Amino acid sequence: MVEVRIVEVRMVEVRMVAARIVEARIVEARIVEARIVEARIVEARIVEARIVEARIVEARIVEARIVEARIVEARIVEARIVEARIVEARIVEARIVEAQIVEAQIVEARVEKVQIVDAQIVEARALKARIVEAQMVEVQALKAEEVQVEAEEVQVEAEEVQVEAEEVQVEAEEVQVEAEEVQVEAEEVQVEAEEVQVEAEEVQVEVEEVQVEVEEVQVEAKEVQVEVEEVQVQLVEVHLLVKRIKSLNRWTLLMTVKRQNKTWMVSLKRRLLLISASNGFSQPTQLRMYNYADATVFEYFLACFPSNLVDEICILMMQKGREQRKGCPFTVTKGDFWLFMGYLLYILCHPMDLPIQDYWEGPLSTKYENCSACVKHDIGKFGLSYGRFRRLMQAFTLPQYPAIEGKNDPFCFIRRFVDEWNVAMQHCISPGKFLVVDESMGQWLGKGMPGLMYVARKPTPNGREGHTTADAETGCIIFYEVYEGKILMAEKEHVNELGAGTAIALRLTAPWVHSGRIVILDSGFASLKTAIALAEVGLYMIGNVKTAHSGFPKKWLNSQVSQRGDRACATHSFTMHGRQMDVLAAIDKDKQPMSLIGTAGTTSMGTTLERHFTVRHSSGKWQTRTATLEQWHIHELYRANFNAIDKHNSKRQGATSFEDTWKTHSWWVRDYQILFGMSEVNAFLLWNKFKPSHAMSMTQFRLQLCHQMLTNQWIQEEREAACRKVIPCDEEEDTDTVHELVHCDRGHCRMCGVVTRWRCACTPQSGTASGRKRNDASAMFLCPASKRRCLILHIKGVKPQNLKQQSRPEMVE
């Protein structure tokens, strides 16, 4: 014990010496800083004085130039006034001469006509003409005198302006003299500044000498520090010896684990480590949809879909359809597009192991009379024949960005739609506190897809891999990035500086940087490098570390857990933007150990888990047992949110998916199907989240969405414009007869042959037939398509054609 006290006394003395040395250095450093500040203040004042002088000179020069410009303008104005008055005088003279000539001509004409008149009348008229000439001469003389007077007045004004210009010139000379005086003063200030500069150099020399002294003191301090460390080592050894003697089991014992120059402080007992996002994001998910409480299922879907591209898609489909049909009319409206999507959803909601055209076989068909498992759907009643459905499917295309010359983009077919989809989701949802980053797969068994991936652990291992970001509170995927292959992904942002995994995490969370949200990462993206990179952009992180464990004490953590329920943790500190950040490494042993790294969460105890497992006895019987597992708060946060994207994918790729319904050989159509399915699941999740009183299952939601697409407002407006419009007959017919389309049983249009459920009101109800009499001449079935002219042809009295020979009428463009 005496030796311990001696060591402690020495430690106190050493610390006092070190404190005095530090105080002396601080005083010296403050003196040096004060001198440097004084020198900088003097330099700043000199610079300010020079700037002020230069501005004064510039202002005076500008004033002189303005005065000169005004003088020139005044002279130009005077000259223009004189010229204008001279021109006016000349115009007046020319008009007088013209008037005299005209009058003379008139007089001569009159003289010639009245030669028969006696001489007295001639003399009188001649006398009158002379009098008029005299008056005109007098008027001309008066006008000339007025012009002369005005010219004299203008000359006087010009002389006055000249005098003012001379006065301004005198003022400019005075300003020039003042500028010379200011220049002399500036030279004097320059001399003073040079003197101050010399003094500053002397101060700099003194500062350098002080710096040398400080370096010497630092060397001495390092030597003292080495001695202090040696004493500390001895003191630690003494303390350990004392603890062993007294058998003290204190939980505050700490050790260091070094891993690639990273020092982690490790707790061997249950030491509470708090790593929390105290200044982080805390608002719940917000839906940026207008009046979402009263919105329909279809409106929720439109909010999650890039609806601004639908009109452009319709135009491109029309162009492609006309090319495929060699210039034949082909029209696609917004209502037709959503009707087409509704048909695909109907087929998805009612899967049938039969050809797709069998969905158009209705109750009139006897094809499957003996098949009790087959349901006769007759979806042609919604207004889309199987032939047009096939043509719409063949003409489907997506808008693209303009091509860049010299650049071949293999993903040009889908890139713009993906970008617009991401923008639509960001406008629709403001995510909550937790963001989840993971991969999603879309099945593809065809050929030609760039960036094709095979991931054996996925439910659909072969197909398109997409990197996605989800809002953990609602489960909605709000950002999607297509995997473009190893070569193109290496050219993406942040890859060269930070590596692939960290770069993907930064790109997928870019719209929410500096928001303080917590990012939940899969093992493909989580690492110490990712945690630091996200902290730099204002985001916290919790991630599962498996393979990317550079700088992470994984080996030590695994050595601390051996059975279910064991836990261990460590911390690493670093400075970020002037404040200290802590990274927590924690491991929790369940069936398998789970190693987490995070800048959020704590090691306080979270909720208790229940695990159910079966055990087989020696008798051969199986027994179910239940075990409770305590977990830390950081593990609770991770386990509560990490599978949000997996749940989303399971809803999108359930027993049947959009990819199974719409079979295609175009890989970019499959990408569209993936995003369409994501929009559908997002709308379903938002519906149940923000309208809990109307919550429904995925199947019910899909059926309602299908029905609202089949009866969308645009197709209804088009049908009302074409089919519900009452058109009177020609004058030859009875004026009381009105042609109007009414709903009836199924039959063939008398003008184009399309299967329809509409007839003209001019035919009796008895004419509506079933099956065998559907083409009865007494029933005037007409096509309800908005762009056909079947009703107009019927009203004009066109005789119905033979359905087997006639061709369909033109589409109205």
CSV table of N, CA and C in Angstrom, one decimal, residues 222-301:
chain,number,residue,atom,x,y,z
A,222,LYS,N,6.1,15.8,-24.9
A,222,LYS,CA,6.0,14.4,-25.3
A,222,LYS,C,6.8,13.5,-24.4
A,223,GLU,N,8.0,14.0,-24.1
A,223,GLU,CA,8.8,13.2,-23.2
A,223,GLU,C,8.1,13.0,-21.8
A,224,VAL,N,7.5,14.1,-21.3
A,224,VAL,CA,6.7,14.0,-20.1
A,224,VAL,C,5.6,13.0,-20.3
A,225,GLN,N,4.9,13.1,-21.4
A,225,GLN,CA,3.7,12.2,-21.7
A,225,GLN,C,4.2,10.7,-21.7
A,226,VAL,N,5.3,10.5,-22.3
A,226,VAL,CA,5.8,9.1,-22.3
A,226,VAL,C,6.0,8.6,-20.8
A,227,GLU,N,6.6,9.5,-20.0
A,227,GLU,CA,6.8,9.1,-18.6
A,227,GLU,C,5.5,8.9,-17.9
A,228,VAL,N,4.5,9.8,-18.3
A,228,VAL,CA,3.2,9.7,-17.6
A,228,VAL,C,2.5,8.4,-18.0
A,229,GLU,N,2.7,8.0,-19.3
A,229,GLU,CA,2.1,6.7,-19.7
A,229,GLU,C,2.7,5.5,-19.0
A,230,GLU,N,4.0,5.6,-18.9
A,230,GLU,CA,4.7,4.5,-18.1
A,230,GLU,C,4.2,4.4,-16.7
A,231,VAL,N,4.0,5.6,-16.1
A,231,VAL,CA,3.5,5.6,-14.7
A,231,VAL,C,2.1,5.1,-14.7
A,232,GLN,N,1.3,5.4,-15.8
A,232,GLN,CA,-0.1,4.9,-15.8
A,232,GLN,C,-0.1,3.4,-15.9
A,233,VAL,N,0.8,2.9,-16.8
A,233,VAL,CA,0.8,1.4,-16.9
A,233,VAL,C,1.1,0.8,-15.6
A,234,GLN,N,2.1,1.3,-14.9
A,234,GLN,CA,2.4,0.8,-13.6
A,234,GLN,C,1.2,0.9,-12.6
A,235,LEU,N,0.5,2.1,-12.7
A,235,LEU,CA,-0.6,2.3,-11.8
A,235,LEU,C,-1.7,1.2,-12.2
A,236,VAL,N,-2.0,1.0,-13.5
A,236,VAL,CA,-3.0,0.0,-13.9
A,236,VAL,C,-2.6,-1.4,-13.3
A,237,GLU,N,-1.3,-1.7,-13.4
A,237,GLU,CA,-0.9,-3.0,-12.9
A,237,GLU,C,-1.1,-3.1,-11.4
A,238,VAL,N,-0.8,-2.0,-10.7
A,238,VAL,CA,-1.1,-2.0,-9.2
A,238,VAL,C,-2.5,-2.2,-8.9
A,239,HIS,N,-3.4,-1.4,-9.7
A,239,HIS,CA,-4.9,-1.5,-9.5
A,239,HIS,C,-5.4,-2.9,-9.8
A,240,LEU,N,-4.9,-3.5,-10.8
A,240,LEU,CA,-5.3,-4.9,-11.1
A,240,LEU,C,-4.9,-5.8,-10.0
A,241,LEU,N,-3.7,-5.6,-9.5
A,241,LEU,CA,-3.2,-6.5,-8.4
A,241,LEU,C,-4.1,-6.3,-7.2
A,242,VAL,N,-4.5,-5.0,-6.9
A,242,VAL,CA,-5.3,-4.8,-5.8
A,242,VAL,C,-6.7,-5.4,-5.9
A,243,LYS,N,-7.2,-5.3,-7.2
A,243,LYS,CA,-8.6,-5.9,-7.4
A,243,LYS,C,-8.5,-7.4,-7.3
A,244,ARG,N,-7.5,-8.0,-7.8
A,244,ARG,CA,-7.4,-9.5,-7.6
A,244,ARG,C,-7.3,-9.9,-6.2
A,245,ILE,N,-6.5,-9.1,-5.4
A,245,ILE,CA,-6.4,-9.4,-4.0
A,245,ILE,C,-7.7,-9.3,-3.3
A,246,LYS,N,-8.5,-8.2,-3.6
A,246,LYS,CA,-9.7,-7.9,-2.9
A,246,LYS,C,-10.9,-8.7,-3.6
A,247,SER,N,-10.7,-9.4,-4.7
A,247,SER,CA,-11.7,-10.1,-5.5
A,247,SER,C,-12.9,-9.2,-5.9
A,248,LEU,N,-12.6,-8.1,-6.4
A,248,LEU,CA,-13.6,-7.1,-6.9
A,248,LEU,C,-14.0,-7.4,-8.3
A,249,ASN,N,-15.4,-7.6,-8.6
A,249,ASN,CA,-15.9,-7.9,-9.9
A,249,ASN,C,-16.6,-6.7,-10.4
A,250,ARG,N,-15.9,-5.7,-10.8
A,250,ARG,CA,-16.5,-4.4,-11.2
A,250,ARG,C,-16.8,-4.5,-12.7
A,251,TRP,N,-18.0,-4.0,-13.1
A,251,TRP,CA,-18.5,-4.1,-14.5
A,251,TRP,C,-17.9,-3.0,-15.3
A,252,THR,N,-17.1,-2.0,-14.7
A,252,THR,CA,-16.6,-0.9,-15.4
A,252,THR,C,-15.2,-1.2,-16.1
A,253,LEU,N,-14.8,-2.5,-16.0
A,253,LEU,CA,-13.5,-2.9,-16.6
A,253,LEU,C,-13.6,-2.8,-18.1
A,254,LEU,N,-12.7,-2.1,-18.7
A,254,LEU,CA,-12.7,-1.9,-20.2
A,254,LEU,C,-11.4,-2.4,-20.8
A,255,MET,N,-11.5,-2.9,-22.0
A,255,MET,CA,-10.3,-3.3,-22.8
A,255,MET,C,-10.5,-2.7,-24.2
A,256,THR,N,-9.4,-2.7,-24.9
A,256,THR,CA,-9.4,-2.2,-26.3
A,256,THR,C,-9.2,-3.4,-27.3
A,257,VAL,N,-9.9,-3.3,-28.4
A,257,VAL,CA,-9.7,-4.3,-29.4
A,257,VAL,C,-9.4,-3.5,-30.7
A,258,LYS,N,-8.2,-3.8,-31.2
A,258,LYS,CA,-7.7,-3.0,-32.4
A,258,LYS,C,-8.0,-3.9,-33.7
A,259,ARG,N,-8.6,-3.2,-34.6
A,259,ARG,CA,-9.0,-3.9,-35.9
A,259,ARG,C,-8.7,-2.9,-37.0
A,260,GLN,N,-7.6,-3.1,-37.7
A,260,GLN,CA,-7.3,-2.2,-38.9
A,260,GLN,C,-7.3,-0.8,-38.5
A,261,ASN,N,-6.5,-0.4,-37.4
A,261,ASN,CA,-6.3,0.9,-37.0
A,261,ASN,C,-7.6,1.6,-36.4
A,262,LYS,N,-8.6,0.7,-36.2
A,262,LYS,CA,-9.9,1.2,-35.5
A,262,LYS,C,-9.9,0.7,-34.1
A,263,THR,N,-10.0,1.6,-33.2
A,263,THR,CA,-10.1,1.2,-31.7
A,263,THR,C,-11.5,1.2,-31.3
A,264,TRP,N,-11.9,0.1,-30.8
A,264,TRP,CA,-13.3,-0.1,-30.3
A,264,TRP,C,-13.2,-0.3,-28.8
A,265,MET,N,-14.0,0.5,-28.0
A,265,MET,CA,-14.1,0.3,-26.6
A,265,MET,C,-15.2,-0.8,-26.3
A,266,VAL,N,-14.8,-1.8,-25.6
A,266,VAL,CA,-15.6,-3.0,-25.5
A,266,VAL,C,-16.0,-3.2,-24.0
A,267,SER,N,-17.3,-3.5,-23.8
A,267,SER,CA,-17.8,-3.7,-22.5
A,267,SER,C,-17.9,-5.3,-22.3
A,268,LEU,N,-17.2,-5.8,-21.2
A,268,LEU,CA,-17.3,-7.2,-20.9
A,268,LEU,C,-18.5,-7.5,-20.1
A,269,LYS,N,-19.2,-6.6,-19.5
A,269,LYS,CA,-20.4,-6.8,-18.8
A,269,LYS,C,-21.6,-6.1,-19.4
A,270,ARG,N,-22.6,-5.9,-18.7
A,270,ARG,CA,-23.8,-5.2,-19.3
A,270,ARG,C,-23.7,-3.7,-19.1
A,271,ARG,N,-22.7,-3.1,-19.6
A,271,ARG,CA,-22.5,-1.7,-19.6
A,271,ARG,C,-23.4,-1.0,-20.6
A,272,LEU,N,-24.2,0.0,-20.2
A,272,LEU,CA,-25.2,0.6,-21.1
A,272,LEU,C,-24.5,1.5,-22.0
A,273,LEU,N,-24.6,1.3,-23.3
A,273,LEU,CA,-24.0,2.1,-24.4
A,273,LEU,C,-25.2,2.8,-25.1
A,274,LEU,N,-25.2,4.2,-25.0
A,274,LEU,CA,-26.3,4.9,-25.6
A,274,LEU,C,-25.8,5.6,-26.9
A,275,ILE,N,-26.3,5.1,-28.0
A,275,ILE,CA,-26.0,5.7,-29.3
A,275,ILE,C,-27.4,6.1,-29.9
A,276,SER,N,-27.8,7.3,-29.8
A,276,SER,CA,-29.2,7.7,-30.2
A,276,SER,C,-29.2,8.9,-31.2
A,277,ALA,N,-30.2,8.9,-31.9
A,277,ALA,CA,-30.5,10.0,-32.9
A,277,ALA,C,-31.3,11.1,-32.2
A,278,SER,N,-30.8,11.8,-31.3
A,278,SER,CA,-31.6,12.7,-30.5
A,278,SER,C,-32.1,13.9,-31.3
A,279,ASN,N,-31.3,14.3,-32.3
A,279,ASN,CA,-31.7,15.4,-33.1
A,279,ASN,C,-32.3,14.9,-34.5
A,280,GLY,N,-32.7,13.6,-34.5
A,280,GLY,CA,-33.2,13.0,-35.7
A,280,GLY,C,-34.6,13.3,-36.1
A,281,PHE,N,-35.1,12.7,-37.1
A,281,PHE,CA,-36.4,12.9,-37.6
A,281,PHE,C,-37.4,12.1,-36.8
A,282,SER,N,-38.6,12.8,-36.5
A,282,SER,CA,-39.5,12.1,-35.6
A,282,SER,C,-41.0,12.2,-36.1
A,283,GLN,N,-41.2,12.7,-37.3
A,283,GLN,CA,-42.6,12.8,-37.8
A,283,GLN,C,-43.0,11.5,-38.4
A,284,PRO,N,-44.3,11.2,-38.3
A,284,PRO,CA,-44.9,10.0,-39.0
A,284,PRO,C,-45.0,10.2,-40.5
A,285,THR,N,-45.3,9.1,-41.2
A,285,THR,CA,-45.4,9.2,-42.6
A,285,THR,C,-46.6,10.1,-43.0
A,286,GLN,N,-46.4,10.9,-44.0
A,286,GLN,CA,-47.5,11.9,-44.4
A,286,GLN,C,-47.8,11.5,-45.9
A,287,LEU,N,-49.1,11.5,-46.1
A,287,LEU,CA,-49.6,11.3,-47.5
A,287,LEU,C,-49.9,12.6,-48.1
A,288,ARG,N,-49.2,13.0,-49.2
A,288,ARG,CA,-49.4,14.3,-49.9
A,288,ARG,C,-50.5,14.2,-51.0
A,289,MET,N,-51.5,13.6,-50.7
A,289,MET,CA,-52.6,13.4,-51.6
A,289,MET,C,-53.8,14.2,-51.2
A,290,TYR,N,-54.3,15.0,-52.1
A,290,TYR,CA,-55.4,15.9,-51.8
A,290,TYR,C,-56.7,15.2,-51.5
A,291,ASN,N,-57.3,15.5,-50.3
A,291,ASN,CA,-58.5,14.9,-49.9
A,291,ASN,C,-58.5,13.4,-50.0
A,292,TYR,N,-57.4,12.8,-49.3
A,292,TYR,CA,-57.3,11.3,-49.4
A,292,TYR,C,-58.3,10.6,-48.6
A,293,ALA,N,-59.0,11.3,-47.7
A,293,ALA,CA,-60.0,10.6,-46.8
A,293,ALA,C,-61.2,10.2,-47.7
A,294,ASP,N,-61.5,11.0,-48.8
A,294,ASP,CA,-62.7,10.7,-49.6
A,294,ASP,C,-62.3,10.1,-51.0
A,295,ALA,N,-61.0,9.8,-51.2
A,295,ALA,CA,-60.5,9.3,-52.5
A,295,ALA,C,-60.9,7.9,-52.7
A,296,THR,N,-61.0,7.5,-53.9
A,296,THR,CA,-61.3,6.1,-54.3
A,296,THR,C,-60.1,5.3,-54.4
A,297,VAL,N,-60.3,4.0,-54.6
A,297,VAL,CA,-59.2,3.1,-54.7
A,297,VAL,C,-58.3,3.4,-56.0
A,298,PHE,N,-59.0,3.7,-57.0
A,298,PHE,CA,-58.3,4.1,-58.3
A,298,PHE,C,-57.5,5.4,-58.1
A,299,GLU,N,-58.0,6.4,-57.4
A,299,GLU,CA,-57.3,7.6,-57.1
A,299,GLU,C,-56.1,7.4,-56.3
A,300,TYR,N,-56.2,6.4,-55.3
A,300,TYR,CA,-54.9,6.1,-54.6
A,300,TYR,C,-53.9,5.5,-55.5
A,301,PHE,N,-54.3,4.6,-56.4
A,301,PHE,CA,-53.4,4.0,-57.4
A,301,PHE,C,-52.8,5.1,-58.3
